[in-house]
Amino acid sequence: MTSTDAVPSPPRGGLGVVQGTALYIASVLGTGLLVLPGLAAEAAGPASIVAVLAVIALSIPLAGTFAVLAARYPDPGGVASYVRRALGGTTARMTGYWFMFGVCAGAPVVAVLGAEYVVAVAGIDRAAVPVIALAILAPPFAANAFGVRVAGWVQFVLTALLLAVVVGVVALAAPAVEPANFTPFLPEGWGGVGTAISLFVWAFAGWEVGTHISGEFRDPRRAIPIGTAIALVVTGACYLVLQIVTVGALGDAAGDGAVPLLELARLGSTGFGAVAVGMIAAIVALGVMNAYLAAFAKLGASLASNGDLPRWFAAGAESGGVPRRALALTGVVVLAYFSLMVWSGLELTPFILVHTSSMVAIYAVGMVAAVRLLRRGTLGWWMALVAAVLCAGMLVLAAGSLLPAAILAAAAVAVTLVRRTRRGRTETTTALEAETPRADVAS
């Protein structure tokens, strides 16, 4: 195991606290904002508020552990680099593949979800969804082609717009909140709260994204903990307030429709409601894509520099570098998933399963690595231990959907076996060549 005393010097990137915080918020405050308040209210009624509070509490050790690791070991490989230090190259390759080729399946899902909302709000024919989805995909790729610093400022603007629109929707709906809608508080019992918690766990995923851009911060040891803390407070407050207003204003009808945010906005202003939800859908999709693409590109370059991908993609892995080749590879993977999605009739479930199974696997292995890397007894170590136990539970819950992650893990093991075979052949050839001259001399 690598000693935690040998910590690399912080690199000099271009991201500050403001840009980094915006990227963190966007990676967590994602498309769940559009659908989860209604789904959770349907599952648990007013007690869905307890579910949000529970998941906020559960997010603290997970986000805190990633913040400690990212600040201490700033590396574009992110979780894969921590796993490499603690568990070896093969497990690190699995982790990298899970993120690069598994989590990446969520990118077209985000674009299609945003497009579906835009189409529904604008009254456009659903046949336009693929075109609008491609239009949502294009700007984040363009922003990241200029580097993480440009993407960070783009993200700051997108996040500010998102928060402004969410505040506007809540302000419009707040006067319609009725105390009577909070009773009975546990209509579905504690089992319903458990279901709502499982839904919101996915809403609070995304903390690992910051680990891949940690090397781009000017002062990672200061900026990353601050950005994580602010993002925890902001995202937690947004989901909590939105859940309270959704239950209090919509009551039993909170889970009836697919667009609860639209219903909330319409309570205050019919005209503004459609515009607000359309803006939120587009901003959320653009923001999530922008944040994740920065991580995918840096990870791809890091994997290539370690020989886990062709080394041609390694350009831009260094701090301040722009990994355009790895970004192009990410674009190819995203377009492949998008093409399959269009071919399947925009069926999202299989792609969501690929994404979520990979996320669970990354979290579980990442927390095990954190327990081994961080100094025993420190706050970071205790957070990692708690998070590891929680992730083990998540792994059990997601057992039925882990096949995609298992396939990517098998691919990582296959690469290891091929390398060992080639190394063995090379060593044999070298040994034979070394012995041949001695045989000639002896003769």
Coordinates of C-alpha atoms in Angstrom, one line a residue:
M1 CA 0.0 0.0 0.0
T2 CA 1.3 3.5 -0.8
S3 CA 2.2 5.6 2.2
T4 CA 0.0 8.5 2.7
D5 CA 3.0 10.6 3.7
A6 CA 4.3 10.7 0.1
V7 CA 1.8 13.2 -1.2
P8 CA 2.5 14.8 -4.6
S9 CA 2.9 18.6 -4.8
P10 CA -0.4 20.3 -5.7
P11 CA -0.4 21.1 -9.4
R12 CA -1.1 24.6 -10.7
G13 CA -4.4 24.5 -12.5
G14 CA -6.8 27.3 -13.5
L15 CA -9.9 26.5 -11.5
G16 CA -10.9 28.6 -8.5
V17 CA -13.4 28.0 -5.8
V18 CA -16.3 29.6 -7.7
Q19 CA -15.8 27.6 -10.9
G20 CA -15.1 24.4 -9.0
T21 CA -18.2 24.8 -6.8
A22 CA -20.4 25.4 -9.9
L23 CA -19.1 22.1 -11.4
Y24 CA -19.7 20.2 -8.2
I25 CA -23.3 21.5 -7.9
A26 CA -24.1 20.7 -11.5
S27 CA -22.8 17.1 -11.1
V28 CA -25.1 16.5 -8.2
L29 CA -28.1 18.8 -8.8
G30 CA -28.9 16.9 -12.1
T31 CA -31.9 15.6 -13.9
G32 CA -33.3 14.2 -10.6
L33 CA -34.5 17.7 -10.0
L34 CA -37.0 17.3 -12.8
V35 CA -38.7 14.0 -11.7
L36 CA -37.6 12.9 -8.2
P37 CA -39.7 15.2 -6.0
G38 CA -42.9 13.8 -7.5
L39 CA -41.7 10.2 -7.5
A40 CA -40.6 10.4 -3.9
A41 CA -43.9 12.0 -2.9
E42 CA -45.8 9.2 -4.6
A43 CA -43.7 6.6 -2.7
A44 CA -43.8 8.1 0.8
G45 CA -46.2 11.1 0.8
P46 CA -45.2 13.9 3.2
A47 CA -42.6 11.6 4.8
S48 CA -40.5 11.9 1.6
I49 CA -39.2 15.0 3.4
V50 CA -37.6 12.6 5.9
A51 CA -36.1 10.7 3.0
V52 CA -34.4 13.8 1.7
L53 CA -32.9 14.6 5.1
A54 CA -31.7 11.0 5.4
V55 CA -29.9 11.1 2.1
I56 CA -28.3 14.5 2.8
A57 CA -26.9 12.9 6.0
L58 CA -25.7 9.8 4.0
S59 CA -24.1 12.1 1.4
I60 CA -21.8 13.8 3.9
P61 CA -19.3 10.9 4.5
L62 CA -19.3 10.0 0.8
A63 CA -18.8 13.6 -0.4
G64 CA -16.3 14.2 2.4
T65 CA -14.2 11.2 1.5
F66 CA -14.0 12.2 -2.1
A67 CA -13.0 15.7 -1.1
V68 CA -10.2 14.5 1.2
L69 CA -8.9 12.2 -1.5
A70 CA -9.1 14.8 -4.3
A71 CA -7.4 17.4 -2.2
R72 CA -4.6 15.1 -1.1
Y73 CA -4.1 13.3 -4.3
P74 CA -5.0 15.6 -7.2
D75 CA -4.9 13.4 -10.3
P76 CA -6.9 13.3 -13.6
G77 CA -7.5 9.6 -13.0
G78 CA -9.8 10.4 -10.1
V79 CA -11.1 7.4 -8.3
A80 CA -9.1 5.1 -10.6
S81 CA -5.8 6.7 -9.4
Y82 CA -6.7 6.2 -5.7
V83 CA -7.6 2.5 -6.5
R84 CA -4.3 2.1 -8.3
R85 CA -2.4 3.3 -5.2
A86 CA -4.4 1.0 -2.9
L87 CA -5.5 -2.0 -4.8
G88 CA -3.3 -2.3 -7.9
G89 CA -3.4 -1.8 -11.6
T90 CA -6.1 -4.3 -12.6
T91 CA -8.7 -3.0 -10.1
A92 CA -7.8 0.6 -11.2
R93 CA -8.4 -0.3 -14.8
M94 CA -11.8 -1.7 -13.9
T95 CA -12.6 1.5 -12.1
G96 CA -11.5 3.6 -15.1
Y97 CA -13.5 1.5 -17.5
W98 CA -16.6 1.6 -15.3
F99 CA -16.5 5.4 -15.5
M100 CA -15.3 5.9 -19.0
F101 CA -17.5 3.3 -20.7
G102 CA -20.2 2.7 -18.1
V103 CA -21.1 6.0 -16.5
C104 CA -20.7 7.5 -20.0
A105 CA -24.0 5.7 -20.9
G106 CA -25.8 8.3 -18.8
A107 CA -24.7 11.2 -21.1
P108 CA -27.3 10.6 -23.9
V109 CA -29.9 9.8 -21.2
V110 CA -29.4 13.3 -19.8
A111 CA -29.7 14.8 -23.2
V112 CA -32.8 12.9 -24.1
L113 CA -34.5 13.7 -20.8
G114 CA -33.8 17.4 -21.4
A115 CA -35.1 17.1 -24.9
E116 CA -38.3 15.3 -23.7
Y117 CA -39.1 18.2 -21.3
V118 CA -38.4 20.8 -24.0
V119 CA -40.7 19.0 -26.4
A120 CA -43.5 18.5 -23.8
V121 CA -43.3 22.2 -22.7
A122 CA -43.1 23.7 -26.2
G123 CA -45.7 21.4 -27.7
I124 CA -43.3 20.1 -30.4
D125 CA -43.8 16.7 -32.1
R126 CA -41.9 14.0 -30.1
A127 CA -40.1 13.1 -33.4
A128 CA -37.9 16.1 -32.7
V129 CA -36.4 14.7 -29.5
P130 CA -33.3 13.2 -31.1
V131 CA -32.5 16.4 -32.9
I132 CA -33.0 18.5 -29.7
A133 CA -30.9 16.0 -27.7
L134 CA -28.0 16.4 -30.2
A135 CA -28.4 20.1 -29.8
I136 CA -28.0 19.7 -26.1
L137 CA -24.9 17.5 -26.4
A138 CA -23.1 19.9 -28.7
P139 CA -22.4 23.0 -26.5
P140 CA -20.7 21.1 -23.6
F141 CA -18.4 19.4 -26.0
A142 CA -17.5 22.7 -27.5
A143 CA -16.9 24.4 -24.1
N144 CA -14.7 21.5 -22.9
A145 CA -12.6 21.6 -26.2
F146 CA -11.3 24.9 -24.8
G147 CA -10.3 23.4 -21.5
V148 CA -11.7 23.0 -18.0
R149 CA -11.2 26.6 -17.1
V150 CA -13.6 27.8 -19.9
A151 CA -16.0 24.9 -19.0
G152 CA -15.8 26.1 -15.4
W153 CA -17.0 29.6 -16.2
V154 CA -19.7 28.2 -18.5
Q155 CA -20.8 26.0 -15.6
F156 CA -20.9 29.0 -13.3
V157 CA -23.3 30.8 -15.6
L158 CA -25.5 27.6 -16.0
T159 CA -25.6 26.9 -12.3
A160 CA -26.5 30.5 -11.5
L161 CA -29.4 30.3 -14.0
L162 CA -30.5 26.9 -12.6
L163 CA -30.6 28.1 -9.0
A164 CA -32.4 31.3 -10.1
V165 CA -35.1 29.4 -11.9
V166 CA -35.5 26.9 -9.0
V167 CA -35.9 29.7 -6.5
G168 CA -38.4 31.4 -8.9
V169 CA -40.5 28.2 -9.2
V170 CA -40.5 27.7 -5.4
A171 CA -41.4 31.3 -4.8
L172 CA -44.4 31.0 -7.1
A173 CA -45.7 27.8 -5.5
A174 CA -45.0 28.6 -1.9
P175 CA -48.2 30.6 -1.3
A176 CA -50.2 27.5 -2.4
V177 CA -48.7 25.3 0.4
E178 CA -51.5 24.0 2.7
P179 CA -50.7 22.5 6.2
A180 CA -53.4 19.9 5.6
N181 CA -51.4 18.4 2.8
F182 CA -48.8 17.2 5.4
T183 CA -51.2 14.8 7.1
P184 CA -51.2 11.9 7.3
F185 CA -47.4 12.1 7.5
L186 CA -46.7 8.4 6.9
P187 CA -49.4 7.2 4.5
E188 CA -47.1 4.4 3.1
G189 CA -45.3 3.6 6.4
W190 CA -41.6 3.5 6.8
G191 CA -41.3 1.2 3.9
G192 CA -42.3 4.1 1.7
V193 CA -39.6 6.2 3.2
G194 CA -37.1 3.5 2.4
T195 CA -38.2 3.5 -1.3
A196 CA -38.0 7.3 -1.4
I197 CA -34.5 7.1 0.1
S198 CA -33.4 4.7 -2.6
L199 CA -34.7 7.2 -5.2
F200 CA -32.9 10.1 -3.8
V201 CA -29.6 8.2 -3.4
W202 CA -29.2 8.6 -7.2
A203 CA -30.1 12.3 -7.0
F204 CA -27.1 12.9 -4.7
A205 CA -24.7 10.9 -6.8
G206 CA -22.0 12.8 -8.7
W207 CA -19.4 13.6 -6.0
E208 CA -16.8 11.5 -7.8
V209 CA -16.8 13.9 -10.8
G210 CA -14.7 16.5 -8.9
T211 CA -11.9 13.9 -8.4
H212 CA -11.1 13.9 -12.1
I213 CA -10.6 17.6 -12.3
S214 CA -8.9 18.0 -8.9
G215 CA -5.6 18.6 -10.7
E216 CA -7.1 21.7 -12.4
F217 CA -7.6 23.6 -9.2
R218 CA -5.1 26.4 -8.4
D219 CA -5.1 25.3 -4.7
P220 CA -6.9 21.9 -4.4
R221 CA -6.3 21.5 -0.7
R222 CA -8.3 24.7 -0.1
A223 CA -10.7 24.9 -3.0
I224 CA -12.0 21.3 -3.0
P225 CA -13.2 21.1 0.6
I226 CA -14.8 24.5 0.3
G227 CA -16.5 23.6 -3.0
T228 CA -17.7 20.3 -1.7
A229 CA -19.1 21.9 1.5
I230 CA -20.9 24.6 -0.4
A231 CA -22.3 22.1 -2.9
L232 CA -23.6 19.9 -0.1
V233 CA -25.4 22.8 1.4
V234 CA -26.8 24.2 -1.8
T235 CA -27.9 20.9 -3.3
G236 CA -29.3 19.6 0.0
A237 CA -31.3 22.9 0.5
C238 CA -32.6 22.8 -3.1
Y239 CA -33.9 19.2 -2.9
L240 CA -35.3 19.7 0.6
V241 CA -37.2 23.0 -0.1
L242 CA -38.4 21.7 -3.4
Q243 CA -39.7 18.5 -1.7
I244 CA -41.5 20.5 1.0
V245 CA -43.2 22.8 -1.5
T246 CA -44.1 19.8 -3.8
V247 CA -45.8 18.0 -1.0
G248 CA -47.4 21.1 0.6
A249 CA -48.7 22.6 -2.6
L250 CA -49.7 19.6 -4.7
G251 CA -50.7 17.3 -1.9
D252 CA -52.0 13.9 -3.1
A253 CA -51.5 15.0 -6.7
A254 CA -47.7 15.4 -6.3
G255 CA -46.9 12.0 -7.8
D256 CA -49.6 12.0 -10.5
G257 CA -47.8 13.7 -13.3
A258 CA -44.4 13.2 -15.0
V259 CA -43.5 16.9 -14.7
P260 CA -44.2 18.0 -11.0
L261 CA -42.0 21.0 -11.5
L262 CA -44.3 22.3 -14.3
E263 CA -47.3 21.9 -12.0
L264 CA -45.6 23.8 -9.3
A265 CA -44.7 26.7 -11.6
R266 CA -48.2 26.8 -13.0
L267 CA -49.6 27.4 -9.5
G268 CA -48.2 30.9 -9.5
S269 CA -48.1 31.8 -13.2
T270 CA -49.4 29.7 -16.0
G271 CA -47.4 31.5 -18.7
F272 CA -44.2 31.5 -16.7
G273 CA -44.6 27.9 -15.7
A274 CA -44.0 26.4 -19.1
V275 CA -41.0 28.7 -19.8
A276 CA -39.5 28.0 -16.4
V277 CA -39.6 24.3 -16.7
G278 CA -38.3 24.4 -20.2
M279 CA -35.4 26.5 -19.0
I280 CA -34.7 24.2 -16.1
A281 CA -34.7 21.1 -18.4
A282 CA -32.3 22.6 -20.8
I283 CA -30.0 24.1 -18.1
V284 CA -29.9 20.9 -16.1
A285 CA -29.0 18.8 -19.2
L286 CA -26.4 21.3 -20.4
G287 CA -24.9 21.7 -16.9
V288 CA -24.7 18.0 -16.1
M289 CA -23.1 17.2 -19.5
N290 CA -20.6 20.1 -19.1
A291 CA -19.5 18.8 -15.7
Y292 CA -19.2 15.2 -16.6
L293 CA -17.5 15.8 -19.9
A294 CA -14.6 17.5 -18.1
A295 CA -14.2 14.4 -16.0
F296 CA -14.5 11.9 -18.9
A297 CA -11.9 13.7 -20.9
K298 CA -9.4 14.0 -18.1
L299 CA -9.9 10.4 -17.1
G300 CA -9.5 9.2 -20.7
A301 CA -6.2 10.9 -21.0
S302 CA -5.1 9.5 -17.6
L303 CA -6.0 6.0 -18.6
A304 CA -4.0 6.4 -21.8
S305 CA -1.0 7.7 -20.0
N306 CA -1.1 4.5 -17.8
G307 CA -1.4 2.3 -20.8
D308 CA -5.0 1.3 -20.1
L309 CA -6.1 3.0 -23.4
P310 CA -4.0 3.6 -26.5
R311 CA -1.3 6.2 -25.6
W312 CA -2.3 8.5 -28.4
F313 CA -5.2 9.6 -26.2
A314 CA -2.8 10.7 -23.4
A315 CA -2.3 14.2 -24.7
G316 CA -3.7 16.8 -22.3
A317 CA -3.5 14.6 -19.1
E318 CA -1.2 17.1 -17.4
S319 CA -2.5 19.9 -15.2
G320 CA -3.7 22.7 -17.4
G321 CA -3.7 20.6 -20.5
V322 CA -6.7 20.2 -22.8
P323 CA -7.4 16.5 -23.4
R324 CA -9.1 17.0 -26.8
R325 CA -8.2 13.5 -28.1
A326 CA -9.8 11.9 -25.0
L327 CA -12.7 14.3 -25.4
A328 CA -13.1 13.1 -29.0
L329 CA -13.1 9.5 -27.7
T330 CA -15.8 10.4 -25.2
G331 CA -17.8 11.8 -28.1
V332 CA -17.5 8.6 -30.0
V333 CA -18.7 6.6 -27.0
V334 CA -21.6 8.9 -26.3
L335 CA -22.7 8.9 -30.0
A336 CA -22.5 5.1 -29.9
Y337 CA -24.8 4.9 -26.9
F338 CA -27.0 7.6 -28.4
S339 CA -27.4 5.7 -31.7
L340 CA -28.4 2.6 -29.8
M341 CA -30.9 4.6 -27.8
V342 CA -32.5 6.0 -31.0
W343 CA -32.5 2.6 -32.6
S344 CA -34.3 1.2 -29.5
G345 CA -37.0 3.9 -29.7
L346 CA -35.5 6.1 -27.0
E347 CA -35.8 3.4 -24.4
L348 CA -33.8 4.8 -21.5
T349 CA -34.0 2.0 -18.9
P350 CA -31.1 -0.2 -20.3
F351 CA -28.8 2.8 -20.5
I352 CA -29.7 4.0 -17.0
L353 CA -28.9 0.5 -15.7
V354 CA -25.4 0.6 -17.3
H355 CA -24.8 4.0 -15.8
T356 CA -26.1 3.2 -12.3
S357 CA -24.4 -0.2 -12.0
S358 CA -21.1 1.3 -12.9
M359 CA -21.6 4.1 -10.4
V360 CA -22.3 1.7 -7.6
A361 CA -19.2 -0.3 -8.4
I362 CA -17.0 2.8 -8.5
Y363 CA -18.3 4.0 -5.2
A364 CA -17.8 0.6 -3.5
V365 CA -14.2 0.1 -4.7
G366 CA -13.3 3.8 -4.2
M367 CA -14.3 3.7 -0.6
V368 CA -12.3 0.5 0.1
A369 CA -9.3 2.3 -1.5
A370 CA -9.9 5.3 0.7
V371 CA -10.0 3.2 3.9
R372 CA -6.6 1.8 2.9
L373 CA -5.1 5.1 1.8
L374 CA -6.1 7.5 4.5
R375 CA -4.4 7.6 7.8
R376 CA -6.3 5.4 10.3
G377 CA -8.2 7.3 13.0
T378 CA -8.4 10.6 11.1
L379 CA -11.7 12.3 10.2
G380 CA -11.3 11.4 6.6
W381 CA -10.6 7.7 7.5
W382 CA -13.8 7.5 9.6
M383 CA -15.9 9.1 6.8
A384 CA -14.4 6.6 4.4
L385 CA -15.2 3.7 6.7
V386 CA -18.8 4.8 7.1
A387 CA -19.2 5.4 3.4
A388 CA -17.7 2.0 2.6
V389 CA -20.4 0.3 4.7
L390 CA -23.1 2.4 3.1
C391 CA -21.7 1.6 -0.4
A392 CA -21.7 -2.1 0.4
G393 CA -25.4 -1.8 1.1
M394 CA -25.9 0.0 -2.1
L395 CA -24.0 -2.8 -3.9
V396 CA -26.4 -5.4 -2.5
L397 CA -29.5 -3.3 -3.5
A398 CA -28.1 -3.0 -7.1
A399 CA -27.1 -6.6 -7.4
G400 CA -29.7 -7.3 -10.1
S401 CA -28.3 -4.7 -12.4
L402 CA -24.5 -5.3 -12.1
L403 CA -24.1 -7.3 -15.3
P404 CA -22.7 -4.3 -17.3
A405 CA -20.2 -3.5 -14.6
A406 CA -19.2 -7.2 -14.5
I407 CA -18.6 -7.2 -18.3
L408 CA -16.4 -4.1 -18.1
A409 CA -14.5 -5.7 -15.1
A410 CA -13.9 -8.8 -17.3
A411 CA -12.5 -6.6 -20.0
A412 CA -10.1 -5.0 -17.5
V413 CA -8.9 -8.5 -16.4
A414 CA -8.5 -9.6 -20.0
V415 CA -6.2 -6.7 -20.6
T416 CA -4.1 -7.8 -17.7
L417 CA -3.9 -11.3 -19.0
V418 CA -2.9 -10.2 -22.4
R419 CA -0.2 -8.0 -21.0
R420 CA 1.2 -10.8 -18.9
T421 CA 1.2 -13.1 -21.8
R422 CA 3.1 -10.6 -24.0
R423 CA 5.5 -9.9 -21.1
G424 CA 6.2 -13.6 -20.7
R425 CA 6.9 -14.0 -24.4
T426 CA 9.2 -10.9 -24.4
E427 CA 11.1 -12.2 -21.4
T428 CA 11.5 -15.7 -23.0
T429 CA 12.7 -14.2 -26.3
T430 CA 15.2 -11.9 -24.4
A431 CA 16.5 -14.9 -22.4
L432 CA 17.0 -17.0 -25.6
E433 CA 18.8 -14.1 -27.3
A434 CA 21.0 -13.7 -24.3
E435 CA 21.9 -17.4 -24.3
T436 CA 22.7 -17.7 -28.0
P437 CA 26.0 -15.8 -28.0
R438 CA 27.3 -17.9 -25.1
A439 CA 26.4 -21.1 -27.0
D440 CA 28.5 -19.8 -30.0
V441 CA 31.4 -19.0 -27.8
A442 CA 31.3 -22.5 -26.2
S443 CA 31.3 -24.1 -29.5

